[in-house]
Amino acid sequence: PSDAASAPREQSINVARGEPLVVLQDVQKHFGPLHVLKDIDLTVHHGEVVVVIGPSGSGKSTLCRAINRLETIESGSITIDGKPLPEEGQELARLRADVGMVFQSFNLFAHKTILENVTLGPIKVRKQGKAAAEKRAMELLERVGVAHQASKYPAQLSGGQQQRVAIARSLAMEPKVMLFDEPTSALDPEMINEVLDVMTALAKEGMTMIVVTHEMGFARRAADRVVFMSDGQILEENVPEEFFTNPQTDRAKDFLGKIL
Ligand code: ADP
Ligand code: MG
């Protein structure tokens, strides 16, 4: 049961793509004296894929964590589908379901099987029945190519397989948007593409995605827009072709020079 009925919707046509879904306005965040998010304005539309890049320490993870309310912000606003982020309780659990997040470390429950990892949230938070949750979980595991591993435990899978399970687990909650924070950084090189391929397929299917990554091939292939962060600020926002061939700021030029 999603909250679609209570969401304000002006139009009934073409709402799936193009309307603002995640909106950050003038967001500020400090860690002690460190100003880690400075005047962040960012709008991500339904169906849009935004790739966030920038040097280490520039605030990319904090940005993702703020959208999922794993971090609080000091001022400014963040809305999902027009609604401010909830403070706590049941509403917060629902937000975390609406905003799927995949981290660098896969964070699967070690003592639960792959299938249980994927069905837990839908049963607990979405109140799905066990049979329905398992049926859906198997479809998703099939889609990310690990259905044959359903009865195994996370440690029995490779890193790439575990990360694909983590994606399936998020998708099982029927999220409105998926956040990926360097999902391939902890993987051995030969496993990076199997995860990026799943993400590329998701992007093509119209999932709204915010992806922090250093994989520039993925950015070129899948991003509608690239956001370049440095030192807590968004310095550039552009379509990938423009950003990669014609960066505007010295810091973006410098960063691309190092990474490409
Ligand atoms: P990125 O993901 O771009 O590498 P982060 O958002 O992780 O950047 O970090 C931004 C800055 O905030 C860094 O200087 C980092 O050291 C600092 N930082 C991140 N999390 C915390 C925290 N919980 N407490 C104090 N400082 C933090
Ligand atoms: Mg980070």
Short mmCIF file of C-alpha atoms and ligand atoms in Angstrom, two decimals:
data_model
loop_
_atom_site.label_atom_id
_atom_site.label_comp_id
_atom_site.label_asym_id
_atom_site.label_seq_id
_atom_site.Cartn_x
_atom_site.Cartn_y
_atom_site.Cartn_z
CA PRO A 1 0.00 0.00 0.00
CA SER A 2 1.79 3.11 -1.19
CA ASP A 3 0.72 6.60 -0.32
CA ALA A 4 -0.02 7.56 -3.92
CA ALA A 5 -3.57 8.45 -3.00
CA SER A 6 -2.48 11.14 -0.57
CA ALA A 7 0.20 12.59 -2.84
CA PRO A 8 -0.83 15.83 -4.49
CA ARG A 9 -1.05 15.24 -8.21
CA GLU A 10 -2.15 17.99 -10.54
CA GLN A 11 -2.12 15.91 -13.69
CA SER A 12 -3.05 12.36 -14.42
CA ILE A 13 -1.22 12.18 -17.74
CA ASN A 14 2.52 11.68 -18.05
CA VAL A 15 3.15 11.87 -14.34
CA ALA A 16 5.54 8.94 -14.63
CA ARG A 17 8.24 11.04 -16.24
CA GLY A 18 9.33 14.59 -15.99
CA GLU A 19 7.73 15.87 -12.80
CA PRO A 20 9.99 16.74 -9.88
CA LEU A 21 10.40 13.78 -7.56
CA VAL A 22 13.36 14.63 -5.32
CA VAL A 23 13.81 18.33 -4.63
CA LEU A 24 16.56 19.83 -2.49
CA GLN A 25 16.46 23.55 -1.80
CA ASP A 26 19.24 25.49 -0.17
CA VAL A 27 20.36 22.51 1.90
CA GLN A 28 23.07 23.15 4.50
CA LYS A 29 24.95 20.62 6.59
CA HIS A 30 27.97 20.87 8.89
CA PHE A 31 29.99 18.26 10.70
CA GLY A 32 31.35 20.43 13.50
CA PRO A 33 33.27 23.23 11.81
CA LEU A 34 33.21 21.43 8.46
CA HIS A 35 30.61 22.78 6.02
CA VAL A 36 29.88 19.61 4.01
CA LEU A 37 26.74 20.62 2.08
CA LYS A 38 26.69 24.24 0.94
CA ASP A 39 23.55 25.76 -0.57
CA ILE A 40 22.60 22.55 -2.34
CA ASP A 41 19.80 22.97 -4.89
CA LEU A 42 18.98 19.88 -6.87
CA THR A 43 15.85 18.62 -8.59
CA VAL A 44 15.59 15.06 -9.83
CA HIS A 45 12.58 14.30 -12.01
CA HIS A 46 10.56 11.12 -12.33
CA GLY A 47 12.44 8.71 -14.56
CA GLU A 48 15.62 10.74 -14.53
CA VAL A 49 19.09 9.29 -13.94
CA VAL A 50 21.47 11.72 -12.25
CA VAL A 51 25.09 10.74 -11.79
CA VAL A 52 26.94 12.58 -9.03
CA ILE A 53 30.70 12.76 -9.35
CA GLY A 54 33.45 14.64 -7.57
CA PRO A 55 36.58 14.21 -5.50
CA SER A 56 36.61 12.23 -2.28
CA GLY A 57 35.33 14.28 0.65
CA SER A 58 33.18 16.57 -1.48
CA GLY A 59 29.93 15.58 0.25
CA LYS A 60 28.46 13.04 -2.18
CA SER A 61 27.70 10.40 0.45
CA THR A 62 26.33 12.98 2.84
CA LEU A 63 24.02 14.18 0.09
CA CYS A 64 22.68 10.64 -0.47
CA ARG A 65 22.36 10.03 3.25
CA ALA A 66 20.45 13.29 3.71
CA ILE A 67 17.94 12.28 1.02
CA ASN A 68 17.33 9.03 2.88
CA ARG A 69 17.38 10.88 6.20
CA LEU A 70 20.30 8.87 7.50
CA GLU A 71 21.70 12.36 8.15
CA THR A 72 19.70 15.36 9.28
CA ILE A 73 20.18 18.73 7.64
CA GLU A 74 20.43 22.08 9.41
CA SER A 75 18.45 24.21 7.03
CA GLY A 76 16.87 24.17 3.62
CA SER A 77 14.38 21.54 2.54
CA ILE A 78 14.25 18.12 0.97
CA THR A 79 11.00 16.80 -0.47
CA ILE A 80 10.11 13.50 -2.11
CA ASP A 81 7.04 13.67 -4.34
CA GLY A 82 6.18 17.03 -2.81
CA LYS A 83 6.33 15.83 0.78
CA PRO A 84 8.98 16.81 3.33
CA LEU A 85 11.07 14.02 4.82
CA PRO A 86 9.38 12.56 7.91
CA GLU A 87 11.03 12.90 11.31
CA GLU A 88 10.69 9.40 12.72
CA GLY A 89 8.66 6.26 13.28
CA GLN A 90 6.51 4.46 10.78
CA GLU A 91 6.67 7.35 8.33
CA LEU A 92 10.45 7.15 8.32
CA ALA A 93 10.37 3.42 7.61
CA ARG A 94 8.10 4.14 4.67
CA LEU A 95 10.48 6.82 3.40
CA ARG A 96 13.35 4.34 3.51
CA ALA A 97 11.21 1.97 1.48
CA ASP A 98 10.34 4.70 -1.04
CA VAL A 99 13.98 5.72 -1.32
CA GLY A 100 16.03 2.61 -1.98
CA MET A 101 19.70 2.83 -1.16
CA VAL A 102 22.60 0.68 -2.26
CA PHE A 103 25.94 1.30 -0.57
CA GLN A 104 29.50 0.45 -1.36
CA SER A 105 29.39 -2.34 1.24
CA PHE A 106 26.50 -4.61 0.48
CA ASN A 107 25.00 -4.71 3.97
CA LEU A 108 23.05 -7.92 3.52
CA PHE A 109 21.84 -9.70 6.65
CA ALA A 110 24.53 -12.34 7.13
CA HIS A 111 22.33 -14.83 9.00
CA LYS A 112 19.44 -14.71 6.55
CA THR A 113 19.27 -16.43 3.19
CA ILE A 114 19.30 -14.44 -0.03
CA LEU A 115 15.55 -14.97 -0.38
CA GLU A 116 14.93 -13.85 3.23
CA ASN A 117 17.08 -10.77 2.68
CA VAL A 118 14.78 -9.74 -0.16
CA THR A 119 11.43 -10.63 1.47
CA LEU A 120 12.06 -9.15 4.92
CA GLY A 121 11.29 -5.52 4.07
CA PRO A 122 8.20 -6.20 1.96
CA ILE A 123 6.73 -8.38 4.73
CA LYS A 124 7.61 -6.05 7.62
CA VAL A 125 7.26 -2.60 6.09
CA ARG A 126 5.01 -3.11 3.07
CA LYS A 127 2.89 -5.69 4.93
CA GLN A 128 2.96 -8.16 2.06
CA GLY A 129 2.02 -11.79 2.63
CA LYS A 130 4.92 -14.26 2.69
CA ALA A 131 3.92 -16.11 -0.49
CA ALA A 132 3.45 -12.93 -2.50
CA ALA A 133 6.71 -11.48 -1.17
CA GLU A 134 8.59 -14.67 -2.10
CA LYS A 135 7.11 -14.76 -5.58
CA ARG A 136 8.11 -11.16 -6.20
CA ALA A 137 11.55 -11.72 -4.65
CA MET A 138 12.24 -14.63 -6.99
CA GLU A 139 11.26 -12.49 -9.99
CA LEU A 140 13.68 -9.79 -8.86
CA LEU A 141 16.48 -12.26 -8.14
CA GLU A 142 15.89 -13.67 -11.61
CA ARG A 143 16.14 -10.19 -13.05
CA VAL A 144 19.51 -9.51 -11.40
CA GLY A 145 20.74 -13.00 -12.30
CA VAL A 146 21.02 -14.67 -8.88
CA ALA A 147 17.75 -16.60 -8.58
CA HIS A 148 19.67 -19.89 -8.42
CA GLN A 149 21.38 -18.65 -5.23
CA ALA A 150 18.14 -17.89 -3.35
CA SER A 151 18.62 -20.41 -0.57
CA LYS A 152 22.28 -19.56 0.07
CA TYR A 153 23.70 -17.14 2.62
CA PRO A 154 25.43 -13.88 1.64
CA ALA A 155 28.94 -15.12 2.47
CA GLN A 156 28.52 -17.90 -0.09
CA LEU A 157 28.12 -15.35 -2.89
CA SER A 158 30.70 -13.24 -4.69
CA GLY A 159 30.79 -9.48 -4.07
CA GLY A 160 29.15 -8.80 -7.41
CA GLN A 161 26.37 -11.27 -6.66
CA GLN A 162 25.84 -9.79 -3.19
CA GLN A 163 25.58 -6.30 -4.63
CA ARG A 164 22.99 -7.51 -7.15
CA VAL A 165 21.03 -9.04 -4.26
CA ALA A 166 21.24 -5.68 -2.48
CA ILE A 167 19.72 -4.05 -5.56
CA ALA A 168 16.96 -6.68 -5.70
CA ARG A 169 16.28 -6.13 -2.00
CA SER A 170 15.78 -2.41 -2.55
CA LEU A 171 13.61 -2.99 -5.62
CA ALA A 172 11.39 -5.36 -3.65
CA MET A 173 10.14 -2.33 -1.71
CA GLU A 174 8.89 -0.76 -4.94
CA PRO A 175 10.93 2.41 -4.36
CA LYS A 176 10.13 5.69 -6.06
CA VAL A 177 13.81 6.46 -6.39
CA MET A 178 17.03 4.49 -6.03
CA LEU A 179 20.19 5.96 -4.54
CA PHE A 180 23.48 4.27 -5.31
CA ASP A 181 26.57 5.37 -3.38
CA GLU A 182 29.66 4.03 -5.15
CA PRO A 183 28.03 0.61 -5.59
CA THR A 184 31.00 -0.87 -7.44
CA SER A 185 33.91 0.64 -5.50
CA ALA A 186 34.39 -2.38 -3.25
CA LEU A 187 34.19 -4.91 -6.08
CA ASP A 188 36.93 -6.75 -7.89
CA PRO A 189 37.26 -5.37 -11.43
CA GLU A 190 35.73 -8.42 -13.11
CA MET A 191 32.54 -7.96 -11.11
CA ILE A 192 31.98 -4.29 -11.77
CA ASN A 193 30.23 -4.71 -15.09
CA GLU A 194 27.72 -7.28 -13.88
CA VAL A 195 26.49 -4.68 -11.37
CA LEU A 196 26.63 -1.76 -13.81
CA ASP A 197 24.67 -3.82 -16.34
CA VAL A 198 21.85 -4.31 -13.83
CA MET A 199 21.89 -0.58 -13.10
CA THR A 200 21.89 0.31 -16.80
CA ALA A 201 18.89 -1.95 -17.37
CA LEU A 202 17.07 -0.29 -14.47
CA ALA A 203 17.82 3.14 -15.90
CA LYS A 204 16.44 2.07 -19.29
CA GLU A 205 13.26 0.82 -17.63
CA GLY A 206 12.64 4.31 -16.31
CA MET A 207 13.68 4.01 -12.68
CA THR A 208 14.53 7.34 -11.10
CA MET A 209 18.13 7.06 -9.96
CA ILE A 210 20.77 9.10 -8.17
CA VAL A 211 24.12 7.42 -8.65
CA VAL A 212 27.42 8.38 -7.05
CA THR A 213 30.12 6.67 -9.06
CA HIS A 214 33.57 6.99 -10.58
CA GLU A 215 32.50 4.79 -13.49
CA MET A 216 32.49 7.38 -16.24
CA GLY A 217 31.44 4.82 -18.86
CA PHE A 218 28.24 4.26 -16.92
CA ALA A 219 27.73 8.02 -16.60
CA ARG A 220 28.08 8.51 -20.36
CA ARG A 221 25.83 5.56 -21.12
CA ALA A 222 23.06 5.92 -18.56
CA ALA A 223 22.99 9.44 -17.12
CA ASP A 224 20.50 12.05 -18.20
CA ARG A 225 22.50 14.55 -16.22
CA VAL A 226 25.86 14.71 -14.47
CA VAL A 227 26.23 16.70 -11.27
CA PHE A 228 29.76 17.65 -10.29
CA MET A 229 30.37 18.28 -6.58
CA SER A 230 33.46 19.72 -5.01
CA ASP A 231 34.01 20.89 -1.46
CA GLY A 232 30.32 20.64 -0.50
CA GLN A 233 29.00 22.53 -3.50
CA ILE A 234 27.40 21.62 -6.78
CA LEU A 235 29.76 23.31 -9.22
CA GLU A 236 28.35 22.00 -12.50
CA GLU A 237 25.25 20.25 -13.81
CA ASN A 238 25.05 19.19 -17.41
CA VAL A 239 24.14 16.45 -19.87
CA PRO A 240 27.02 13.94 -20.01
CA GLU A 241 28.23 14.82 -23.54
CA GLU A 242 28.60 18.46 -22.56
CA PHE A 243 30.06 17.83 -19.16
CA PHE A 244 32.71 15.40 -20.34
CA THR A 245 33.76 17.30 -23.45
CA ASN A 246 33.33 20.82 -22.17
CA PRO A 247 33.64 21.13 -18.38
CA GLN A 248 33.24 24.72 -17.27
CA THR A 249 35.19 24.97 -14.03
CA ASP A 250 38.87 24.40 -13.36
CA ARG A 251 37.99 21.97 -10.59
CA ALA A 252 35.91 19.81 -12.95
CA LYS A 253 38.67 19.92 -15.59
CA ASP A 254 41.21 18.94 -12.97
CA PHE A 255 39.03 16.11 -11.66
CA LEU A 256 38.33 14.72 -15.13
CA GLY A 257 42.00 14.97 -15.98
CA LYS A 258 42.79 12.67 -13.08
CA ILE A 259 39.99 10.18 -13.54
CA LEU A 260 39.71 9.72 -17.32
P1 ADP B 1 32.28 11.95 -0.36
O1 ADP B 1 31.22 10.91 -0.31
O2 ADP B 1 32.14 12.91 -1.50
O3 ADP B 1 33.67 11.35 -0.30
P2 ADP B 1 31.36 12.56 2.32
O4 ADP B 1 29.96 13.04 2.19
O5 ADP B 1 31.58 11.18 2.78
O6 ADP B 1 32.14 12.85 0.97
O7 ADP B 1 32.15 13.50 3.33
C1 ADP B 1 32.17 14.90 3.21
C2 ADP B 1 33.04 15.45 4.32
O8 ADP B 1 32.40 15.25 5.57
C3 ADP B 1 34.40 14.78 4.42
O9 ADP B 1 35.34 15.77 4.78
C4 ADP B 1 34.21 13.78 5.53
O10 ADP B 1 35.41 13.53 6.19
C5 ADP B 1 33.23 14.49 6.43
N1 ADP B 1 32.33 13.57 7.16
C6 ADP B 1 31.52 12.64 6.61
N2 ADP B 1 30.80 12.01 7.56
C7 ADP B 1 31.17 12.56 8.75
C8 ADP B 1 30.79 12.35 10.11
N3 ADP B 1 29.85 11.46 10.45
N4 ADP B 1 31.40 13.11 11.05
C9 ADP B 1 32.32 14.02 10.74
N5 ADP B 1 32.72 14.28 9.48
C10 ADP B 1 32.16 13.56 8.50
MG MG B 2 31.34 8.84 -0.38
#
